[in-house]
XYZ file of N, CA and C in Angstrom:
558
model
N 66.497 6.806 7.961
C 65.438 5.512 7.856
C 65.325 6.202 6.877
N 65.028 4.971 5.330
C 64.657 5.612 4.295
C 62.912 5.506 4.064
N 62.311 6.289 3.719
C 60.987 6.772 2.992
C 61.042 5.935 2.135
N 59.915 5.462 1.627
C 59.532 4.544 0.134
C 58.395 5.183 -0.550
N 59.162 4.997 -1.651
C 58.311 7.228 -2.564
C 57.023 5.994 -3.276
N 57.348 3.825 -3.140
C 56.226 4.912 -4.215
C 54.514 4.306 -3.400
N 55.602 4.441 -1.510
C 53.716 3.782 -0.962
C 52.652 4.108 -0.262
N 51.898 3.946 -0.225
C 50.511 4.408 -0.412
C 50.626 5.165 1.184
N 49.873 7.044 0.519
C 49.560 7.284 2.407
C 48.356 6.985 2.840
N 48.251 6.910 3.854
C 47.282 5.585 5.116
C 46.065 6.330 4.773
N 45.970 8.145 5.008
C 45.723 8.194 5.591
C 43.962 8.878 3.814
N 44.917 9.433 3.225
C 45.535 8.762 0.937
C 43.720 7.447 0.832
N 44.184 6.486 1.443
C 43.814 5.315 1.407
C 42.681 5.074 2.098
N 42.203 5.684 3.198
C 40.843 5.752 4.148
C 40.325 6.843 3.752
N 40.801 7.772 3.101
C 39.453 8.731 2.947
C 39.347 8.123 1.529
N 39.919 7.610 0.188
C 39.235 6.892 -0.834
C 38.342 6.223 -0.456
N 39.155 5.160 0.101
C 37.767 3.733 0.307
C 37.073 4.760 1.238
N 36.420 5.487 2.100
C 35.611 5.812 3.023
C 34.197 6.132 2.086
N 34.413 7.402 1.215
C 34.180 7.737 -0.491
C 33.242 6.908 -0.847
N 34.433 5.465 -1.224
C 33.553 4.589 -2.290
C 32.972 4.372 -1.458
N 32.650 3.700 -0.284
C 31.857 2.504 0.606
C 30.632 3.714 1.154
N 30.987 4.741 0.823
C 29.630 5.971 0.534
C 29.153 6.098 -0.307
N 29.423 5.910 -1.435
C 28.470 6.087 -2.889
C 27.861 4.590 -2.862
N 28.572 3.549 -2.665
C 27.254 2.926 -2.689
C 26.778 2.087 -1.830
N 27.103 2.641 -0.520
C 26.392 2.136 0.242
C 24.864 3.370 0.562
N 24.849 4.649 -0.159
C 24.222 5.724 0.232
C 23.416 5.608 -1.345
N 24.149 5.515 -2.261
C 23.437 5.793 -3.648
C 22.297 4.469 -3.466
N 21.299 5.196 -4.532
C 20.247 3.823 -4.527
C 20.757 4.052 -5.944
N 20.113 2.600 -6.352
C 19.400 2.694 -7.758
C 18.701 2.556 -8.859
N 19.037 3.006 -9.417
C 17.678 3.578 -10.444
C 16.283 2.993 -9.755
N 16.986 1.781 -10.350
C 15.522 0.606 -9.920
C 14.881 1.352 -8.855
N 16.043 0.773 -7.529
C 15.240 1.207 -6.430
C 14.489 2.857 -6.331
N 15.405 4.320 -6.864
C 14.345 5.782 -7.317
C 12.815 5.123 -7.742
N 13.545 4.388 -8.942
C 11.669 3.625 -9.632
C 10.929 4.256 -9.387
N 11.107 2.782 -7.926
C 9.351 2.170 -6.770
C 10.155 3.367 -5.852
N 10.540 3.801 -5.498
C 10.085 4.755 -4.336
C 9.346 6.327 -4.589
N 9.203 5.903 -7.186
C 8.077 6.801 -7.463
C 6.730 6.613 -6.794
N 6.902 4.684 -7.345
C 5.182 4.326 -7.896
C 4.139 5.115 -7.069
N 3.217 4.959 -7.476
C 2.449 5.158 -6.396
C 0.639 4.242 -6.844
N -0.316 4.578 -6.385
C -1.021 3.185 -5.920
C -2.304 3.806 -5.287
N -3.452 3.900 -5.603
C -5.432 3.945 -5.020
C -4.772 2.638 -4.231
N -5.901 2.929 -3.463
C -6.370 2.095 -3.259
C -8.101 2.833 -2.891
N -9.438 2.203 -3.696
C -11.125 2.589 -3.129
C -11.741 1.825 -2.570
N -12.811 1.650 -1.302
C -13.087 0.751 -1.226
C -14.999 0.953 -1.504
N -15.515 0.634 -2.221
C -17.008 0.634 -2.475
C -17.778 -0.337 -2.000
N -19.143 0.071 -1.690
C -19.329 -0.510 -0.759
C -20.914 -1.228 -2.040
N -21.346 -2.371 -1.626
C -22.185 -2.827 -2.024
C -23.490 -2.787 -1.533
N -24.489 -2.118 -2.957
C -25.940 -1.903 -3.268
C -26.826 -2.362 -3.522
N -28.002 -1.716 -3.280
C -29.113 -3.350 -4.033
C -29.445 -1.411 -4.944
N -30.513 -2.762 -6.056
C -31.308 -2.220 -6.793
C -31.414 -0.149 -6.468
N -30.429 0.656 -7.169
C -31.613 1.522 -7.245
C -31.652 2.549 -8.572
N -33.177 2.413 -9.441
C -33.263 3.732 -10.270
C -32.656 3.970 -10.035
N -31.766 5.456 -9.591
C -31.600 6.307 -9.573
C -29.468 5.946 -10.426
N -28.912 7.439 -10.210
C -27.740 7.470 -11.247
C -26.742 7.452 -9.576
N -26.878 6.774 -8.593
C -25.424 6.849 -7.296
C -25.263 5.475 -7.380
N -25.602 4.031 -8.267
C -24.726 3.143 -8.438
C -24.577 2.831 -9.390
N -23.845 1.422 -10.166
C -23.413 0.802 -10.611
C -22.676 -0.230 -10.618
N -23.036 -0.976 -11.890
C -22.490 -2.240 -11.926
C -20.858 -2.138 -12.729
N -20.533 -3.306 -11.816
C -18.443 -3.943 -12.106
C -18.584 -4.987 -11.900
N -17.319 -5.043 -12.555
C -17.032 -7.114 -12.328
C -15.833 -6.633 -12.245
N -16.139 -8.127 -10.746
C -14.891 -8.471 -9.811
C -14.584 -9.185 -10.254
N -13.379 -9.530 -10.820
C -13.102 -10.834 -11.835
C -12.486 -10.905 -12.132
N -11.046 -11.129 -12.957
C -10.973 -11.301 -14.263
C -10.850 -12.580 -14.784
N -10.831 -13.658 -14.351
C -11.748 -15.207 -14.716
C -12.988 -14.899 -15.416
N -13.332 -15.552 -13.862
C -15.174 -15.641 -14.098
C -15.873 -14.553 -13.258
N -16.531 -13.468 -14.161
C -16.540 -11.979 -13.626
C -18.050 -12.101 -12.495
N -18.081 -11.741 -11.751
C -18.994 -11.322 -10.730
C -19.157 -10.031 -10.300
N -20.244 -9.343 -11.402
C -21.018 -8.374 -11.303
C -21.749 -7.964 -10.322
N -21.320 -6.773 -9.022
C -21.300 -6.424 -8.269
C -21.610 -5.024 -8.507
N -23.101 -4.672 -7.682
C -23.371 -3.016 -7.480
C -23.601 -2.753 -6.171
N -22.846 -1.339 -6.749
C -21.865 -0.337 -5.955
C -22.362 0.863 -6.107
N -22.024 1.752 -5.018
C -22.404 2.543 -4.719
C -20.858 4.093 -5.407
N -21.320 4.515 -5.852
C -20.766 5.317 -7.649
C -19.525 5.873 -6.561
N -19.638 7.017 -5.494
C -18.293 7.210 -4.471
C -17.941 6.365 -3.255
N -16.753 6.120 -3.325
C -15.848 5.433 -2.855
C -16.319 5.226 -0.865
N -16.263 5.026 -0.179
C -16.388 5.040 1.303
C -14.863 5.307 2.270
N -13.612 4.890 1.653
C -12.614 5.360 2.064
C -11.764 5.242 0.464
N -10.556 5.043 0.788
C -9.204 5.326 0.594
C -8.011 5.405 0.688
N -7.642 5.974 0.103
C -5.922 5.566 0.482
C -5.225 7.030 0.964
N -6.563 7.206 1.350
C -5.754 8.847 1.812
C -5.893 8.818 3.593
N -5.780 7.545 3.850
C -6.516 7.858 5.366
C -5.447 6.608 5.872
N -5.054 5.407 4.609
C -4.199 4.026 4.990
C -2.861 5.238 5.828
N -2.121 4.096 6.686
C -0.536 4.647 7.174
C 0.078 3.506 6.621
N -0.412 2.502 6.534
C 0.626 1.251 6.482
C 0.133 0.082 4.559
N 0.615 -0.912 4.463
C -0.672 -2.147 3.526
C 1.694 -2.729 3.799
N 0.699 -4.032 4.014
C 1.470 -5.208 3.237
C 0.860 -6.608 3.223
N 2.085 -6.967 2.075
C 1.548 -8.757 1.041
C 1.934 -9.619 2.821
N 1.298 -10.491 2.716
C 1.304 -11.372 3.846
C 1.163 -12.618 3.234
N 1.768 -13.319 3.615
C 1.684 -15.309 3.239
C 0.626 -16.126 3.742
N -0.715 -16.215 2.880
C -1.322 -16.763 3.604
C -1.885 -18.303 3.096
N -2.039 -19.113 3.473
C -2.718 -20.056 3.279
C -3.009 -20.500 1.782
N -2.592 -21.240 0.722
C -3.083 -20.825 -0.653
C -2.603 -19.914 -1.576
N -1.335 -18.846 -1.243
C -1.637 -17.439 -2.073
C -0.778 -16.846 -1.190
N -1.257 -15.633 -1.039
C -1.249 -14.279 -0.452
C -2.334 -12.883 -0.534
N -1.708 -12.551 0.790
C -2.938 -11.692 1.371
C -2.504 -9.503 0.999
N -3.256 -8.918 1.198
C -2.487 -7.780 0.759
C -4.086 -6.841 2.689
N -2.600 -6.282 2.949
C -2.992 -5.764 4.693
C -3.435 -4.726 4.780
N -4.375 -3.258 4.864
C -3.914 -2.075 4.278
C -4.587 -1.718 5.432
N -3.667 -1.099 6.387
C -4.164 -0.336 8.034
C -4.670 0.537 7.332
N -4.664 1.540 8.205
C -5.979 1.839 8.149
C -5.685 3.405 9.706
N -6.003 4.991 9.037
C -5.130 5.967 10.243
C -6.946 5.586 11.443
N -6.852 6.640 12.353
C -8.535 6.208 13.214
C -9.216 6.838 12.098
N -9.377 7.503 11.974
C -10.785 7.576 10.517
C -11.492 6.572 9.778
N -9.920 6.008 9.657
C -10.545 5.411 7.826
C -10.567 3.699 9.196
N -9.934 3.699 10.088
C -10.583 2.584 11.457
C -11.900 2.984 10.992
N -12.716 3.776 12.051
C -13.851 4.768 12.703
C -15.272 3.552 11.255
N -14.166 4.575 10.451
C -15.007 4.163 8.958
C -15.488 3.311 8.859
N -14.827 2.334 8.306
C -14.458 1.143 8.654
C -14.678 0.028 9.037
N -15.732 -0.016 10.676
C -15.000 0.161 12.077
C -17.388 0.481 11.877
N -17.596 0.991 11.718
C -19.261 1.375 10.874
C -20.030 0.914 9.660
N -19.215 0.946 8.731
C -19.470 0.483 7.894
C -19.438 -1.363 8.097
N -18.844 -1.869 8.641
C -18.581 -3.082 8.434
C -19.695 -4.195 9.635
N -19.948 -2.879 10.511
C -20.809 -3.452 11.984
C -22.010 -3.028 11.620
N -22.374 -2.122 9.926
C -23.627 -1.511 9.812
C -24.433 -2.337 8.501
N -23.637 -3.186 8.078
C -23.567 -3.677 6.796
C -23.391 -5.247 6.024
N -23.373 -5.792 7.400
C -22.960 -7.383 7.426
C -24.362 -8.111 6.235
N -22.716 -9.215 6.307
C -24.733 -9.885 3.992
C -23.439 -9.181 3.195
N -23.173 -7.910 3.161
C -23.168 -6.904 1.896
C -21.557 -7.171 1.876
N -21.000 -6.597 0.310
C -19.791 -6.707 -0.486
C -19.167 -5.278 -0.309
N -17.610 -5.700 0.613
C -16.510 -4.018 -0.411
C -16.083 -4.601 -1.250
N -16.029 -3.666 -2.139
C -16.381 -4.049 -3.775
C -14.267 -2.681 -3.832
N -13.631 -3.385 -3.902
C -12.012 -2.976 -3.645
C -11.150 -2.763 -4.525
N -11.132 -1.648 -5.874
C -10.391 -1.665 -6.576
C -9.093 -0.229 -6.640
N -7.665 -0.553 -6.737
C -7.221 -0.131 -6.664
C -6.746 0.441 -8.674
N -5.933 1.489 -8.139
C -5.066 2.167 -9.639
C -3.690 1.855 -9.418
N -3.029 0.684 -10.162
C -1.406 1.157 -9.849
C -0.533 1.433 -11.304
N -0.540 0.181 -12.136
C 0.137 0.730 -13.792
C -1.397 0.756 -14.795
N -2.666 -0.130 -14.266
C -3.607 -0.189 -15.032
C -5.143 0.118 -13.306
N -5.841 0.328 -13.983
C -7.012 0.731 -12.949
C -7.919 -1.349 -12.759
N -7.626 -1.995 -11.666
C -7.966 -2.891 -11.734
C -9.833 -3.506 -10.081
N -10.458 -4.524 -10.401
C -10.912 -4.008 -9.526
C -10.262 -5.432 -8.974
N -10.478 -5.202 -8.102
C -8.910 -6.729 -6.815
C -9.476 -7.662 -6.390
N -10.614 -6.950 -5.659
C -12.039 -8.582 -4.745
C -12.644 -7.560 -4.014
N -13.787 -8.531 -3.583
C -14.706 -7.737 -3.298
C -15.411 -9.119 -1.979
N -15.115 -8.829 -1.504
C -15.680 -9.755 0.634
C -16.643 -9.164 0.608
N -17.269 -10.410 1.515
C -18.481 -9.816 1.887
C -17.787 -10.205 2.930
N -18.686 -8.763 4.065
C -18.540 -8.941 5.342
C -19.246 -9.430 6.279
N -18.218 -10.376 7.569
C -19.151 -11.448 8.338
C -18.490 -10.378 9.578
N -18.293 -9.590 9.644
C -17.854 -9.953 11.287
C -17.250 -7.562 11.165
N -17.552 -7.912 12.524
C -16.776 -6.246 12.616
C -15.978 -6.336 12.591
N -15.538 -5.415 11.817
C -13.481 -4.835 12.240
C -13.072 -3.750 12.170
N -12.697 -3.893 13.656
C -12.644 -2.828 14.649
C -10.962 -2.216 14.365
N -10.743 -2.769 13.929
C -8.647 -2.953 14.440
C -8.285 -1.600 12.778
N -9.574 -1.346 12.607
C -8.418 -0.983 11.064
C -8.254 -1.322 9.712
N -7.486 -2.927 10.148
C -7.041 -3.256 8.985
C -7.613 -4.605 8.470
N -7.846 -4.366 7.036
C -7.639 -4.893 6.174
C -7.298 -5.587 5.134
N -8.322 -6.660 5.192
C -7.336 -8.489 4.981
C -7.723 -8.701 4.024
N -7.971 -8.347 2.315
C -8.241 -9.597 1.262
C -6.945 -9.610 0.441
N -7.486 -11.253 -0.902
C -7.036 -11.840 -1.439
C -7.178 -11.244 -2.316
N -5.941 -10.621 -2.713
C -6.390 -9.690 -4.554
C -6.344 -10.694 -5.902
N -7.498 -10.411 -6.169
C -7.563 -11.274 -8.363
C -6.194 -10.105 -8.373
N -4.392 -9.921 -8.498
C -3.307 -10.103 -9.641
C -2.227 -10.541 -8.952
N -0.832 -10.575 -10.200
C 0.081 -12.436 -10.194
C 0.650 -11.468 -8.691
N 1.447 -12.324 -7.936
C 2.402 -11.853 -6.661
C 3.491 -10.546 -6.512
N 3.895 -10.324 -7.945
C 4.481 -9.006 -8.684
C 3.091 -8.000 -9.106
N 2.100 -8.178 -9.285
C 1.264 -7.032 -9.113
C 1.199 -6.462 -7.315
N 0.918 -7.697 -7.311
C 0.346 -7.033 -5.766
C 2.087 -6.420 -5.341
N 3.132 -6.838 -4.478
C 4.285 -6.100 -4.686
C 4.305 -4.629 -5.010
N 3.881 -3.946 -6.426
C 3.890 -3.208 -7.289
C 2.697 -2.769 -5.970
N 1.835 -2.888 -6.196
C 0.706 -1.903 -5.238
C 0.893 -1.304 -3.567
N 1.147 -2.115 -3.344
C 1.817 -2.515 -1.733
C 3.366 -1.227 -1.550
N 3.601 -1.414 -2.802
C 4.957 -1.020 -2.638
C 4.409 0.587 -3.264
N 3.751 1.039 -4.064
C 3.106 2.179 -3.673
C 1.745 3.285 -2.737
N 1.101 1.740 -2.788
C 0.523 2.672 -1.483
C 1.029 2.626 -0.282
N 2.373 2.483 -0.031
C 3.557 2.686 1.072
C 4.033 3.983 0.675
N 4.003 4.594 -0.581
C 5.071 5.987 -1.058
C 3.883 7.025 -1.251
N 2.263 6.556 -0.862
C 1.058 7.367 -1.241
C 0.890 8.415 0.761
N 1.300 7.116 0.873
C 0.811 6.798 2.938
C 2.334 7.880 3.017
N 3.510 7.949 3.353
C 4.442 8.754 3.194
C 4.640 10.189 2.253
N 4.840 9.996 1.476
C 4.099 10.824 1.188
C 3.398 11.768 1.438
N 1.838 11.615 1.773
C 1.052 11.917 2.617
C 0.786 12.548 3.615
N 1.828 11.752 4.799
C 2.760 12.689 6.224
C 1.372 11.211 7.010
N 1.347 9.844 6.036
C 0.710 9.544 7.079
C 1.277 8.101 8.008
N 2.736 7.505 7.188
C 3.921 6.719 8.137
C 5.012 7.199 7.258
N 5.750 7.049 8.476
C 7.063 8.212 8.601
C 8.283 7.012 7.313
N 8.880 8.342 6.681
C 10.345 7.694 5.839
C 10.902 6.651 5.801
N 11.048 5.184 5.615
C 11.708 4.827 6.368
C 13.064 4.193 6.628
N 13.603 4.808 8.082
C 14.482 5.002 8.486
C 14.859 5.824 9.508
N 13.650 6.963 9.777
C 13.406 8.253 10.286
C 11.582 7.675 12.217
N 11.692 7.737 12.657
C 11.085 7.375 13.441
C 10.406 8.299 13.611
N 8.853 8.036 14.230
C 7.364 8.726 14.052
C 7.762 10.063 15.012
N 7.207 10.947 14.594
C 7.273 12.800 15.732
C 5.817 11.111 17.344
N 6.539 12.088 18.228
C 6.032 11.895 19.518
C 4.391 13.647 19.183
N 3.436 13.478 19.253
C 2.056 14.134 19.352
C 2.180 14.523 20.501
N 3.448 15.922 21.392
C 3.176 16.288 23.019
C 1.619 17.633 22.882
N 1.356 16.979 23.709
C -0.011 17.535 24.283
C 0.253 18.468 25.645
């Protein structure tokens, strides 16, 4: 039997092919790595009536036609209690859905039940800080999910949602992609 000197070793070929595929699939592009580093904030402020002290301030919400909303200076809820953020399509555009943990759900439930008719001014810091929305509280929000239409482009909304999810992962509120959430055994 003649041996071919120029034949490719099948074992070597399989090893090289496996290594190339592993590098192609396993290595994230620099753009994906940058997206994992993005961070965003989400602060919820309650509308207040006039206060002669220094506990409230006026903020302009909406860029095209600003509406001045008087709010408490301290947010009642922030991204520290966020477990997930999603960008969803709605009639006429898109909306951000912010889902909060148990504490955030209780706070949102309490505020929405106690202060119907007032606004929640929503602020986010992504590439720059901006007031995104000021929805009126029309009813009780007992499921911990705040849905609002932001005053931003779709690309900015995607950046905000991605940054919020990265913060939730970093804080341990959300499992890393591809990992199962830990089960608490009490």
